[in-house]
Amino acid sequence: MMPATVTERPDSQISAPAMPPRREIPRPVPPPTGGNGLFLLALLLSALAMCGSLGLVIRSRGAILARDIGSLPWLPSKEALFGVRIDALSCLMLLAVTVCGFLIILYSGAFMSRSNREHPSDKGQGRYYFFMVLFVAAMIGLVCSPNLFQLFIFWELTTLCSWGLISFYGDHTALVSGYKALLMTYAAGLFLLAAVILVYINTGSFAFNAINLLAPSTKTLVIVFMAIAAFGKAAQFPLQTWLPSAMTAPTPATAYLHAAAMVKAGIYLMARLVLTVAVFPPKLALLFSAMAIVTMYVGVLQYAVQDDLKRLLAYSTIANLGYMMLGLALGALGSPIALRGGLLHLIGHAFTKSLLFLAVGAVSYAAGTRSIAQLSGLGKRMPVTALAFVIGAMAISGVPPFNLFWSKFLIVAGAIQLNTGWGVALAVLVLAESVIGFACFLRVVHKVFLGPVSEAADAAQDPPAGMLTALIVLMALALFSTLFSLPLIGRIVQGAS
Amino acid sequence: MNAAEIFIVVMSLLGLTSLLSLLCGSQRILAGVLNFIGILLASAGMLSLAVRALVHGPVQFSFGTVRVLGLNSQLAFSIDALGAVFIAIITVLSTASSLYSIRYLTHYTHEDPRRYYFPFPLFVGGMLAVVACSDWFWFLVFWEVMTLASYFLVMFENVEQENLSAGFIYFFMTQMTSMGLMLGVILVGHWGGSTSFTAMPALFHRLALNSPLGLNVLLFLFFIAFATKAGMYPLGVWLPLAHPAAPASVSALLSGVMIKLGVYGLLRIFVWQLPMGSAMKHWGVLIATFGVISMLMGTLRALGEHDCKRLLAQHSIGQMGYMLLGLGLGMALMQSNPLFAIVALVGCLYHVINHACFKSLLFFNSGAILYRTGTRDLDSLGGLVKMMPVSAACAIVGSLSIAGTPPFNGFASKWLLYQSAIFGSPKMPLYLFYGVIAIFIGTVTLASFVKYLGTAYLGTLPDRFANQPKGCPFSMECVESSLAAACILLGLAPGAVVAVLLNALRPVVEAANLTSTAGALAALPWAGISLQWNGRTSAAVAPAIVLGGLALCVGIGYWIHNAVSVSSRRAEIWNCGELVADERIRYRASSFYQPFKKMFSPVYRKVKLPSISVPSAVIRAFDFDRWIYYPVSAAFSRLSVGCSRLHNGIPQMYLLWQVLGCALSIGLVFWLMGGVK
């Protein structure tokens, strides 16, 4: 149960209401950790997933690959209920999900150990790798779903995994945050269920393009419900509050959930909607674009008051998801350039935000704290990590030649392409938000990584090889990801029009 | 090899030089030498392209259309004569700076040299690509890459707070106006269908007819981006902070080359691409006005500085004012008096070249001072001519050049600017007023550099420097002397330079339908120039002839002196009774021009930049947890607690609930069945 009164304080200071004292439920003693073995198994599985996905992406070249698996006898439908369907959008998501998954699991091997100065423990690795690998599997299942039914099943599976990872450390704050995230995303998921049921009842099929067969009022209702689910999962306004609290998860898990995978599931759903629905109601698209820009500002205005590096990145994620939603909404309003921009931002942000989160993880690993006030001059002690964070900060602010510049350019160009006053207003607002975000990130870079070396930063050094490899690969991806994503996105938009 | 191949080789060479620097670790000299060789070779390649452009005509090549971005942006490059001039400036100064850095960087013992040598070639490559490209989208990309690389160079030393805030303000202000540039490029692509340079005149023409507001918005967006980079007051407040924060070799490049690219951008947009008309005239007056304001603010503020690099940076703002005045006059006079418009533009470009020479020379000087004495503060220096004679001589040349003293180069360009300001428009006394201010500021510049030379180089050497080694490393002195020689040469042969610049301005001249420019700036023998209009010579300058005459007189005087043998006795210079060189009682740099500072005190107020902070009410308003979610869940908790009171543990109550439930169910069944039959 959630406490009654709270302010924008870190969740650790949330006070419980007057209730009978909590009994400490004795935890079962965990079995001796075969940490290394588990890590290697998880690494192998995620590597297989990555290679498999890369192979599939290269083989399919954006065409549709589909295979049916089966149905349920008590749920008649026009097509098979379970199957695999990979099209260009799935390929894009697969790239983001599996590559980030592999790198993050590689990173976790060194992070979840006793040398971690922030959380020096290697207990519970079985639970951790179970949820992480299950999560990779759930995301792959989600993006390869042929119809809404299977999509919903994997959607709920990701909600479950997210709960497991957010509340991993088991202290009160983590449990509260995990529960909050579960409730909010699950409640939003119920709207998805309602939408899926509506589609099935009215058309007898779970296929994505069955939405086009609905009557206009039902179609609007279904789109609104799906949008609510997507907004909940992707932490958009007004359902954004679970994401900053979810920073209690271990940092690589946060990188995966909240940069690369889970929040992108919401964007994936919206992208499917925008690409499949033939006649998207323009008023809804306008509403979504307005909510996207509000989300962006809700995110960016909170940057300046944060002391925790991870919370800052959480708000940055909220704002960047707003960019993606804006691109998709503008695409629905009739601007293919903005649609490309939104999708390019999706994959670019996956790599860039993972880079930022992993850099912050390295900082907390080495220095034991994530507080901006206590850290200073880290660049002198951890040069590679500092470079990683600076590159991430430049990329996320849209500075060329990094990847998010291209997507921001496309989104603003798409807004102008609409030829309306609202489009111009959006363009100016997006550019203003970009400048504000850039200023805040630059300030944080100067405070934390440059300047005189503070006490907390003095003992820090660059993290071990596993973590460093992940950072270096992600730095390269932050620079080069546009090269391979743009052709794929061209295929996606071509296929839809 | 054709042009495209040379360009690719140059860029790859610069990239390779960057990567090689990572392998050098902390070997400063090795990294410096590798860097120098790479930049030298790349510069040679680009210079060959520039020479080809100057001699044969524009060099053009393209690498295909990036159609998938939906904007029809061509990765196209076109080096015309104007681009060639700028490429020459960039390549020569980058080579000089890289040669200088080899020994200069050994001064920074605590900093990792890779943080300098990695961004340095990328910075040079960015600048070259900016000048070479002919498509606004790619211009924007290379512009930002150049800014990013320069930020890392400015932040080379990043422990002191003032360096950090300098870098922050620099990057923030440039990025803010670059967002405006991005919007401008998008609007160009949207309204014109293509972002190529060649499509711009038609677009501007259409906008001038249909939508003057759109035209002015577009011009404004481009203007603020380039004006910020050029250091125009008030957007250039970053200049006096960032240039001192960077190492001297980088400051030389920033002040000597990078801010000129702002002028390059303004030239392209306003002179090359904007058709002649009222828009050009009005923006010309605006730019000229801001130029004069920059001149005044920059140079007057420099009078109050005693940190030598800040002094030079303020003078950069001031000298940019001259260039902007020239540009503005060129634009404003183009329709009414095209002859003097061309003179003004030639003056602007000539001043670009000159400023690149003498300002980088002066920054290299200040770097040499820092290298040998460890301080930049003019208040604590003196008599350095005994310690660094070569640098002192170069400093004198540089200071006299910037002050516009003949026969050095500053005089030639300022002479052209004064001519166009004073004679440009008899009907509009405004330009005459600007010309007078420009002359006045020339005097103020001389005053400021008299202070600089006097306090740093003349006077008595402080005791703590008595045992320092003499002179600077050879590479540093070599660079300074070459630039000083360039200053002298450019000043002695204005005719040659003006000929090159007139060639660069040929498209503008043709667009203005000028037939009589051939006679406007005629070359005199010995590379002098004369200004001719209305069929007669109105003014002429021929420094080589004058200097030749002076040299002849000096020679005669010396011969007379030697012909008559008179005994002479060397004596100590009378220094007004000051036998003890006590640093605390000497006349310091900050004491100069106190009356000036009192008279113009508003100019010397510190610029307070606003600090952004979000009001906490806004943060609380967006905290949905507090307004909605937690209250709702608390209410739900209270509801469940209330419902749980039903389980009060009394068996009779439970039986009563069962009876009630049965009754309710039976009643419901009867109602559904439609009553008892």
mmCIF file of N, CA and C in Angstrom, chain A residues 345-436:
data_model
loop_
_atom_site.group_PDB
_atom_site.id
_atom_site.type_symbol
_atom_site.label_atom_id
_atom_site.label_comp_id
_atom_site.label_asym_id
_atom_site.label_seq_id
_atom_site.Cartn_x
_atom_site.Cartn_y
_atom_site.Cartn_z
ATOM 1 N N HIS A 345 14.848 8.449 -33.794
ATOM 2 C CA HIS A 345 15.100 8.822 -32.405
ATOM 3 C C HIS A 345 14.973 7.608 -31.500
ATOM 4 N N LEU A 346 14.048 6.702 -31.854
ATOM 5 C CA LEU A 346 13.845 5.491 -31.057
ATOM 6 C C LEU A 346 15.137 4.698 -30.960
ATOM 7 N N ILE A 347 15.716 4.396 -32.108
ATOM 8 C CA ILE A 347 16.898 3.540 -32.048
ATOM 9 C C ILE A 347 18.120 4.325 -31.566
ATOM 10 N N GLY A 348 18.222 5.573 -31.969
ATOM 11 C CA GLY A 348 19.361 6.356 -31.519
ATOM 12 C C GLY A 348 19.358 6.540 -30.020
ATOM 13 N N HIS A 349 18.174 6.806 -29.472
ATOM 14 C CA HIS A 349 18.061 7.020 -28.046
ATOM 15 C C HIS A 349 18.369 5.747 -27.271
ATOM 16 N N ALA A 350 17.987 4.596 -27.841
ATOM 17 C CA ALA A 350 18.286 3.336 -27.145
ATOM 18 C C ALA A 350 19.776 3.241 -26.870
ATOM 19 N N PHE A 351 20.588 3.513 -27.896
ATOM 20 C CA PHE A 351 22.030 3.404 -27.707
ATOM 21 C C PHE A 351 22.573 4.526 -26.839
ATOM 22 N N THR A 352 22.119 5.751 -27.075
ATOM 23 C CA THR A 352 22.683 6.887 -26.357
ATOM 24 C C THR A 352 22.311 6.871 -24.883
ATOM 25 N N LYS A 353 21.043 6.596 -24.599
ATOM 26 C CA LYS A 353 20.641 6.604 -23.196
ATOM 27 C C LYS A 353 21.269 5.436 -22.454
ATOM 28 N N SER A 354 21.411 4.287 -23.116
ATOM 29 C CA SER A 354 22.123 3.179 -22.473
ATOM 30 C C SER A 354 23.535 3.603 -22.145
ATOM 31 N N LEU A 355 24.180 4.296 -23.092
ATOM 32 C CA LEU A 355 25.539 4.772 -22.849
ATOM 33 C C LEU A 355 25.580 5.654 -21.615
ATOM 34 N N LEU A 356 24.629 6.582 -21.518
ATOM 35 C CA LEU A 356 24.618 7.490 -20.373
ATOM 36 C C LEU A 356 24.387 6.740 -19.064
ATOM 37 N N PHE A 357 23.398 5.851 -19.070
ATOM 38 C CA PHE A 357 23.121 5.113 -17.838
ATOM 39 C C PHE A 357 24.310 4.248 -17.437
ATOM 40 N N LEU A 358 24.927 3.592 -18.396
ATOM 41 C CA LEU A 358 26.059 2.740 -18.044
ATOM 42 C C LEU A 358 27.229 3.569 -17.552
ATOM 43 N N ALA A 359 27.409 4.771 -18.108
ATOM 44 C CA ALA A 359 28.471 5.642 -17.599
ATOM 45 C C ALA A 359 28.186 6.038 -16.155
ATOM 46 N N VAL A 360 26.927 6.358 -15.858
ATOM 47 C CA VAL A 360 26.566 6.706 -14.482
ATOM 48 C C VAL A 360 26.761 5.504 -13.572
ATOM 49 N N GLY A 361 26.453 4.315 -14.110
ATOM 50 C CA GLY A 361 26.687 3.101 -13.331
ATOM 51 C C GLY A 361 28.157 2.932 -13.014
ATOM 52 N N ALA A 362 29.008 3.220 -13.994
ATOM 53 C CA ALA A 362 30.448 3.118 -13.746
ATOM 54 C C ALA A 362 30.878 4.123 -12.686
ATOM 55 N N VAL A 363 30.275 5.311 -12.736
ATOM 56 C CA VAL A 363 30.603 6.329 -11.729
ATOM 57 C C VAL A 363 30.223 5.838 -10.343
ATOM 58 N N SER A 364 28.996 5.290 -10.204
ATOM 59 C CA SER A 364 28.575 4.848 -8.879
ATOM 60 C C SER A 364 29.348 3.614 -8.454
ATOM 61 N N TYR A 365 29.760 2.801 -9.414
ATOM 62 C CA TYR A 365 30.588 1.624 -9.112
ATOM 63 C C TYR A 365 31.909 2.053 -8.496
ATOM 64 N N ALA A 366 32.489 3.102 -9.080
ATOM 65 C CA ALA A 366 33.828 3.492 -8.650
ATOM 66 C C ALA A 366 33.822 4.473 -7.483
ATOM 67 N N ALA A 367 32.841 5.373 -7.453
ATOM 68 C CA ALA A 367 32.867 6.424 -6.437
ATOM 69 C C ALA A 367 31.912 6.160 -5.294
ATOM 70 N N GLY A 368 30.968 5.257 -5.497
ATOM 71 C CA GLY A 368 30.060 4.928 -4.412
ATOM 72 C C GLY A 368 28.897 5.869 -4.254
ATOM 73 N N THR A 369 28.818 6.902 -5.078
ATOM 74 C CA THR A 369 27.706 7.819 -4.932
ATOM 75 C C THR A 369 27.267 8.309 -6.295
ATOM 76 N N ARG A 370 26.000 8.736 -6.385
ATOM 77 C CA ARG A 370 25.524 9.301 -7.646
ATOM 78 C C ARG A 370 25.162 10.772 -7.460
ATOM 79 N N SER A 371 25.533 11.337 -6.343
ATOM 80 C CA SER A 371 25.078 12.691 -6.048
ATOM 81 C C SER A 371 25.912 13.707 -6.796
ATOM 82 N N ILE A 372 25.243 14.602 -7.518
ATOM 83 C CA ILE A 372 25.961 15.608 -8.298
ATOM 84 C C ILE A 372 26.722 16.554 -7.371
ATOM 85 N N ALA A 373 26.136 16.846 -6.207
ATOM 86 C CA ALA A 373 26.778 17.798 -5.307
ATOM 87 C C ALA A 373 28.096 17.264 -4.775
ATOM 88 N N GLN A 374 28.182 15.937 -4.633
ATOM 89 C CA GLN A 374 29.397 15.398 -4.019
ATOM 90 C C GLN A 374 30.489 15.087 -5.021
ATOM 91 N N LEU A 375 30.135 15.001 -6.295
ATOM 92 C CA LEU A 375 31.109 14.568 -7.285
ATOM 93 C C LEU A 375 31.663 15.754 -8.044
ATOM 94 N N SER A 376 32.949 15.700 -8.328
ATOM 95 C CA SER A 376 33.555 16.766 -9.112
ATOM 96 C C SER A 376 34.900 16.279 -9.598
ATOM 97 N N GLY A 377 35.270 16.680 -10.798
ATOM 98 C CA GLY A 377 36.597 16.351 -11.297
ATOM 99 C C GLY A 377 36.796 14.882 -11.626
ATOM 100 N N LEU A 378 35.706 14.162 -11.911
ATOM 101 C CA LEU A 378 35.850 12.730 -12.198
ATOM 102 C C LEU A 378 36.643 12.484 -13.459
ATOM 103 N N GLY A 379 36.678 13.489 -14.356
ATOM 104 C CA GLY A 379 37.376 13.281 -15.608
ATOM 105 C C GLY A 379 38.846 12.973 -15.413
ATOM 106 N N LYS A 380 39.404 13.499 -14.308
ATOM 107 C CA LYS A 380 40.814 13.262 -14.080
ATOM 108 C C LYS A 380 41.061 11.827 -13.635
ATOM 109 N N ARG A 381 40.099 11.224 -12.944
ATOM 110 C CA ARG A 381 40.314 9.885 -12.398
ATOM 111 C C ARG A 381 39.767 8.801 -13.296
ATOM 112 N N MET A 382 38.681 9.074 -14.023
ATOM 113 C CA MET A 382 38.066 8.053 -14.872
ATOM 114 C C MET A 382 37.900 8.638 -16.267
ATOM 115 N N PRO A 383 38.978 8.766 -17.039
ATOM 116 C CA PRO A 383 38.857 9.477 -18.322
ATOM 117 C C PRO A 383 37.934 8.812 -19.331
ATOM 118 N N VAL A 384 37.958 7.475 -19.413
ATOM 119 C CA VAL A 384 37.122 6.823 -20.436
ATOM 120 C C VAL A 384 35.647 6.980 -20.082
ATOM 121 N N THR A 385 35.333 6.790 -18.813
ATOM 122 C CA THR A 385 33.939 6.968 -18.395
ATOM 123 C C THR A 385 33.491 8.405 -18.617
ATOM 124 N N ALA A 386 34.385 9.356 -18.304
ATOM 125 C CA ALA A 386 34.030 10.760 -18.521
ATOM 126 C C ALA A 386 33.770 11.017 -19.991
ATOM 127 N N LEU A 387 34.636 10.454 -20.838
ATOM 128 C CA LEU A 387 34.429 10.626 -22.275
ATOM 129 C C LEU A 387 33.094 10.034 -22.691
ATOM 130 N N ALA A 388 32.768 8.847 -22.131
ATOM 131 C CA ALA A 388 31.496 8.215 -22.464
ATOM 132 C C ALA A 388 30.325 9.112 -22.084
ATOM 133 N N PHE A 389 30.379 9.670 -20.876
ATOM 134 C CA PHE A 389 29.268 10.521 -20.460
ATOM 135 C C PHE A 389 29.199 11.779 -21.301
ATOM 136 N N VAL A 390 30.371 12.379 -21.600
ATOM 137 C CA VAL A 390 30.348 13.608 -22.387
ATOM 138 C C VAL A 390 29.794 13.336 -23.782
ATOM 139 N N ILE A 391 30.234 12.223 -24.399
ATOM 140 C CA ILE A 391 29.694 11.885 -25.717
ATOM 141 C C ILE A 391 28.200 11.640 -25.621
ATOM 142 N N GLY A 392 27.769 10.943 -24.570
ATOM 143 C CA GLY A 392 26.340 10.723 -24.391
ATOM 144 C C GLY A 392 25.595 12.027 -24.234
ATOM 145 N N ALA A 393 26.160 12.959 -23.457
ATOM 146 C CA ALA A 393 25.496 14.244 -23.238
ATOM 147 C C ALA A 393 25.419 15.046 -24.535
ATOM 148 N N MET A 394 26.513 15.030 -25.308
ATOM 149 C CA MET A 394 26.487 15.746 -26.579
ATOM 150 C C MET A 394 25.466 15.111 -27.517
ATOM 151 N N ALA A 395 25.460 13.752 -27.527
ATOM 152 C CA ALA A 395 24.529 13.068 -28.428
ATOM 153 C C ALA A 395 23.093 13.359 -28.030
ATOM 154 N N ILE A 396 22.787 13.285 -26.747
ATOM 155 C CA ILE A 396 21.405 13.447 -26.327
ATOM 156 C C ILE A 396 20.943 14.879 -26.528
ATOM 157 N N SER A 397 21.890 15.827 -26.597
ATOM 158 C CA SER A 397 21.486 17.208 -26.838
ATOM 159 C C SER A 397 21.352 17.509 -28.319
ATOM 160 N N GLY A 398 21.635 16.533 -29.158
ATOM 161 C CA GLY A 398 21.437 16.756 -30.576
ATOM 162 C C GLY A 398 22.555 17.534 -31.231
ATOM 163 N N VAL A 399 23.801 17.305 -30.811
ATOM 164 C CA VAL A 399 24.934 17.981 -31.439
ATOM 165 C C VAL A 399 25.455 17.080 -32.557
ATOM 166 N N PRO A 400 25.626 17.614 -33.782
ATOM 167 C CA PRO A 400 26.218 16.761 -34.799
ATOM 168 C C PRO A 400 27.647 16.435 -34.419
ATOM 169 N N PRO A 401 28.299 15.394 -34.892
ATOM 170 C CA PRO A 401 27.722 14.413 -35.818
ATOM 171 C C PRO A 401 27.059 13.221 -35.157
ATOM 172 N N PHE A 402 26.656 13.337 -33.890
ATOM 173 C CA PHE A 402 26.103 12.174 -33.199
ATOM 174 C C PHE A 402 24.685 11.869 -33.659
ATOM 175 N N ASN A 403 24.179 10.707 -33.262
ATOM 176 C CA ASN A 403 23.005 10.183 -33.944
ATOM 177 C C ASN A 403 21.724 10.956 -33.701
ATOM 178 N N LEU A 404 21.555 11.518 -32.477
ATOM 179 C CA LEU A 404 20.259 12.144 -32.220
ATOM 180 C C LEU A 404 20.106 13.496 -32.912
ATOM 181 N N PHE A 405 21.198 14.056 -33.463
ATOM 182 C CA PHE A 405 21.053 15.298 -34.229
ATOM 183 C C PHE A 405 20.156 15.055 -35.423
ATOM 184 N N TRP A 406 20.408 13.932 -36.132
ATOM 185 C CA TRP A 406 19.660 13.662 -37.352
ATOM 186 C C TRP A 406 18.172 13.498 -37.050
ATOM 187 N N SER A 407 17.863 12.779 -35.952
ATOM 188 C CA SER A 407 16.447 12.573 -35.659
ATOM 189 C C SER A 407 15.775 13.873 -35.227
ATOM 190 N N LYS A 408 16.474 14.693 -34.437
ATOM 191 C CA LYS A 408 15.854 15.955 -34.029
ATOM 192 C C LYS A 408 15.631 16.848 -35.238
ATOM 193 N N PHE A 409 16.615 16.834 -36.154
ATOM 194 C CA PHE A 409 16.476 17.643 -37.358
ATOM 195 C C PHE A 409 15.248 17.204 -38.136
ATOM 196 N N LEU A 410 15.088 15.886 -38.279
ATOM 197 C CA LEU A 410 13.948 15.379 -39.037
ATOM 198 C C LEU A 410 12.632 15.725 -38.370
ATOM 199 N N ILE A 411 12.582 15.642 -37.036
ATOM 200 C CA ILE A 411 11.326 15.940 -36.347
ATOM 201 C C ILE A 411 10.964 17.409 -36.525
ATOM 202 N N VAL A 412 11.956 18.300 -36.385
ATOM 203 C CA VAL A 412 11.648 19.722 -36.558
ATOM 204 C C VAL A 412 11.281 20.008 -38.010
ATOM 205 N N ALA A 413 12.010 19.375 -38.937
ATOM 206 C CA ALA A 413 11.680 19.569 -40.354
ATOM 207 C C ALA A 413 10.275 19.068 -40.639
ATOM 208 N N GLY A 414 9.913 17.939 -40.005
ATOM 209 C CA GLY A 414 8.565 17.412 -40.210
ATOM 210 C C GLY A 414 7.510 18.355 -39.683
ATOM 211 N N ALA A 415 7.800 18.985 -38.522
ATOM 212 C CA ALA A 415 6.835 19.936 -37.972
ATOM 213 C C ALA A 415 6.631 21.101 -38.934
ATOM 214 N N ILE A 416 7.718 21.574 -39.531
ATOM 215 C CA ILE A 416 7.608 22.692 -40.475
ATOM 216 C C ILE A 416 6.895 22.230 -41.740
ATOM 217 N N GLN A 417 7.105 20.952 -42.087
ATOM 218 C CA GLN A 417 6.520 20.440 -43.333
ATOM 219 C C GLN A 417 5.001 20.467 -43.296
ATOM 220 N N LEU A 418 4.409 20.453 -42.073
ATOM 221 C CA LEU A 418 2.957 20.437 -41.977
ATOM 222 C C LEU A 418 2.321 21.718 -42.490
ATOM 223 N N ASN A 419 3.125 22.796 -42.572
ATOM 224 C CA ASN A 419 2.616 24.058 -43.112
ATOM 225 C C ASN A 419 1.513 24.703 -42.294
ATOM 226 N N THR A 420 1.443 24.405 -41.012
ATOM 227 C CA THR A 420 0.433 25.068 -40.193
ATOM 228 C C THR A 420 1.115 25.859 -39.088
ATOM 229 N N GLY A 421 0.343 26.739 -38.466
ATOM 230 C CA GLY A 421 0.883 27.521 -37.355
ATOM 231 C C GLY A 421 1.289 26.626 -36.202
ATOM 232 N N TRP A 422 0.498 25.574 -35.984
ATOM 233 C CA TRP A 422 0.818 24.640 -34.904
ATOM 234 C C TRP A 422 2.160 23.976 -35.166
ATOM 235 N N GLY A 423 2.426 23.648 -36.435
ATOM 236 C CA GLY A 423 3.700 23.037 -36.790
ATOM 237 C C GLY A 423 4.865 23.958 -36.470
ATOM 238 N N VAL A 424 4.730 25.233 -36.838
ATOM 239 C CA VAL A 424 5.815 26.180 -36.559
ATOM 240 C C VAL A 424 5.999 26.342 -35.060
ATOM 241 N N ALA A 425 4.863 26.420 -34.322
ATOM 242 C CA ALA A 425 4.962 26.565 -32.861
ATOM 243 C C ALA A 425 5.686 25.363 -32.260
ATOM 244 N N LEU A 426 5.320 24.167 -32.763
ATOM 245 C CA LEU A 426 5.986 22.958 -32.264
ATOM 246 C C LEU A 426 7.478 23.010 -32.542
ATOM 247 N N ALA A 427 7.830 23.451 -33.766
ATOM 248 C CA ALA A 427 9.250 23.494 -34.122
ATOM 249 C C ALA A 427 10.020 24.398 -33.168
ATOM 250 N N VAL A 428 9.469 25.581 -32.912
ATOM 251 C CA VAL A 428 10.161 26.521 -32.025
ATOM 252 C C VAL A 428 10.257 25.947 -30.609
ATOM 253 N N LEU A 429 9.138 25.315 -30.141
ATOM 254 C CA LEU A 429 9.147 24.757 -28.788
ATOM 255 C C LEU A 429 10.176 23.640 -28.663
ATOM 256 N N VAL A 430 10.250 22.799 -29.711
ATOM 257 C CA VAL A 430 11.213 21.691 -29.666
ATOM 258 C C VAL A 430 12.634 22.237 -29.606
ATOM 259 N N LEU A 431 12.939 23.251 -30.419
ATOM 260 C CA LEU A 431 14.290 23.813 -30.413
ATOM 261 C C LEU A 431 14.607 24.461 -29.078
ATOM 262 N N ALA A 432 13.611 25.146 -28.484
ATOM 263 C CA ALA A 432 13.846 25.765 -27.180
ATOM 264 C C ALA A 432 14.133 24.695 -26.123
ATOM 265 N N GLU A 433 13.342 23.613 -26.183
ATOM 266 C CA GLU A 433 13.549 22.535 -25.208
ATOM 267 C C GLU A 433 14.939 21.934 -25.388
ATOM 268 N N SER A 434 15.349 21.816 -26.638
ATOM 269 C CA SER A 434 16.663 21.257 -26.927
ATOM 270 C C SER A 434 17.761 22.109 -26.307
ATOM 271 N N VAL A 435 17.619 23.428 -26.428
ATOM 272 C CA VAL A 435 18.635 24.321 -25.866
ATOM 273 C C VAL A 435 18.666 24.219 -24.345
ATOM 274 N N ILE A 436 17.478 24.186 -23.728
ATOM 275 C CA ILE A 436 17.416 24.108 -22.260
ATOM 276 C C ILE A 436 18.041 22.800 -21.783
#
